[in-house]
CSV table of C-alpha atoms in Angstrom, one decimal:
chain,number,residue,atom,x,y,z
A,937,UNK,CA,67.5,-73.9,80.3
A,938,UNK,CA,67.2,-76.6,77.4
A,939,UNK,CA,64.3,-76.8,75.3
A,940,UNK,CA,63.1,-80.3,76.7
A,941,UNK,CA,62.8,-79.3,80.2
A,942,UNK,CA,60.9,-75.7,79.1
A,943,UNK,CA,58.4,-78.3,77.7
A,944,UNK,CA,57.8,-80.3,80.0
A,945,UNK,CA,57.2,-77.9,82.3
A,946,UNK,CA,54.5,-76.8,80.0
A,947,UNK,CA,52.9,-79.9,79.4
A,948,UNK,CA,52.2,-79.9,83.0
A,949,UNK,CA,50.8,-76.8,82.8
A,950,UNK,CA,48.0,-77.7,79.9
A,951,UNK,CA,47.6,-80.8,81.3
A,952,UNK,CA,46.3,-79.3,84.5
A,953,UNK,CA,44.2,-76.6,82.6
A,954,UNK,CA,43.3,-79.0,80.4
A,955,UNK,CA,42.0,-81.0,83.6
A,956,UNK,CA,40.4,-78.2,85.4
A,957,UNK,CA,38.4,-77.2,81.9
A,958,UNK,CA,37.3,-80.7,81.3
A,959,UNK,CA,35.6,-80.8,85.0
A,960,UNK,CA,33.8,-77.4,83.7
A,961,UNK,CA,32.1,-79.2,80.6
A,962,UNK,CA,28.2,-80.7,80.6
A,963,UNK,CA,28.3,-83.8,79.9
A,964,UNK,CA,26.6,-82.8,76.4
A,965,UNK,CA,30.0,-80.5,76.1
A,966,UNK,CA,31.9,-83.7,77.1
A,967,UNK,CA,30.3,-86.2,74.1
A,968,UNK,CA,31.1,-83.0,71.8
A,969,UNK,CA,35.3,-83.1,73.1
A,970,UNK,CA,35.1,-86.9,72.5
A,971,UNK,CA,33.2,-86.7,69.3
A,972,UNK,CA,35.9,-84.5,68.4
A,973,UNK,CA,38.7,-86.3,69.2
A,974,UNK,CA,37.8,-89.3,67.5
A,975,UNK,CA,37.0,-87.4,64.2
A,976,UNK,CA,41.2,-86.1,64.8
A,977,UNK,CA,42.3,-89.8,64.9
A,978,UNK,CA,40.1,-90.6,62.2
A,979,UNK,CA,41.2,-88.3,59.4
A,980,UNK,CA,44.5,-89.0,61.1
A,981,UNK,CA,44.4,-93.0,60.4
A,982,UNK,CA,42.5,-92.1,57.0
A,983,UNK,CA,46.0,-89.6,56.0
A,984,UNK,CA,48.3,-92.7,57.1
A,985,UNK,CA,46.0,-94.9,54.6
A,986,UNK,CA,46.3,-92.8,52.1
A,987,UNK,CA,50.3,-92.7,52.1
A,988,UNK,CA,50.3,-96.3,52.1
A,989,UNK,CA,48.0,-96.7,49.0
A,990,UNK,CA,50.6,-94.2,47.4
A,991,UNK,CA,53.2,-96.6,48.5
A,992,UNK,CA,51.6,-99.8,47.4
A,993,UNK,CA,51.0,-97.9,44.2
A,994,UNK,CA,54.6,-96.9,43.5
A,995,UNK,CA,56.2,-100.9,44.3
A,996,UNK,CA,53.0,-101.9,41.9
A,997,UNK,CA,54.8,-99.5,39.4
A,998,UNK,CA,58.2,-100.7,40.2
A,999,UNK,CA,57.1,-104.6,39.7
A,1000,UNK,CA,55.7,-103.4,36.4
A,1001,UNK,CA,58.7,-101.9,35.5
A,1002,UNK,CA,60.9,-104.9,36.4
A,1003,UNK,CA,58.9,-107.3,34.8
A,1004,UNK,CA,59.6,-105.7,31.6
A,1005,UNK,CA,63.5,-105.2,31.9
A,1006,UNK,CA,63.2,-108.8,32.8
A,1007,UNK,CA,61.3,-109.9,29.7
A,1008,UNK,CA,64.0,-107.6,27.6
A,1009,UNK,CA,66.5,-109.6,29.3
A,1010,UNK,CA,64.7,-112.9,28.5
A,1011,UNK,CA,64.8,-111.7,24.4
């Protein structure tokens, strides 16, 4: 059996469980889950910001950089 259809099969699986264990939560225990989740997609959005402000940084660098091969040029 390939490795795409043993996983699917087990995302089934923990999506059921994960189902069954959500009906077992308070709601308290439910705003906790959520609160959770959105601190997850937070620090993952922040992470994804982060490699971008590295990026921007490095073309900043590279413009820099050009400029002055371009000014040596000029001379």
């Amino acid at each position: 059996m390939c490795q795409e259809h043993s996983m699917m099969g087990q995302g089934s699986i923990m999506e059921t469980a994960m189902v069954e264990m959500w009906e077992l939560l308070t709601d308290e225990q439910k705003k906790k889950v959520a609160v959770m989740r959105m601190n997850k997609f937070i620090k993952i959005f922040e992470i994804k910001i982060s490699g971008m402000e590295k990026m921007i940084e490095i073309k900043r660098e590279a413009i820099a950089d050009i400029k002055k091969v371009r000014e040596m040029l000029n001379q």
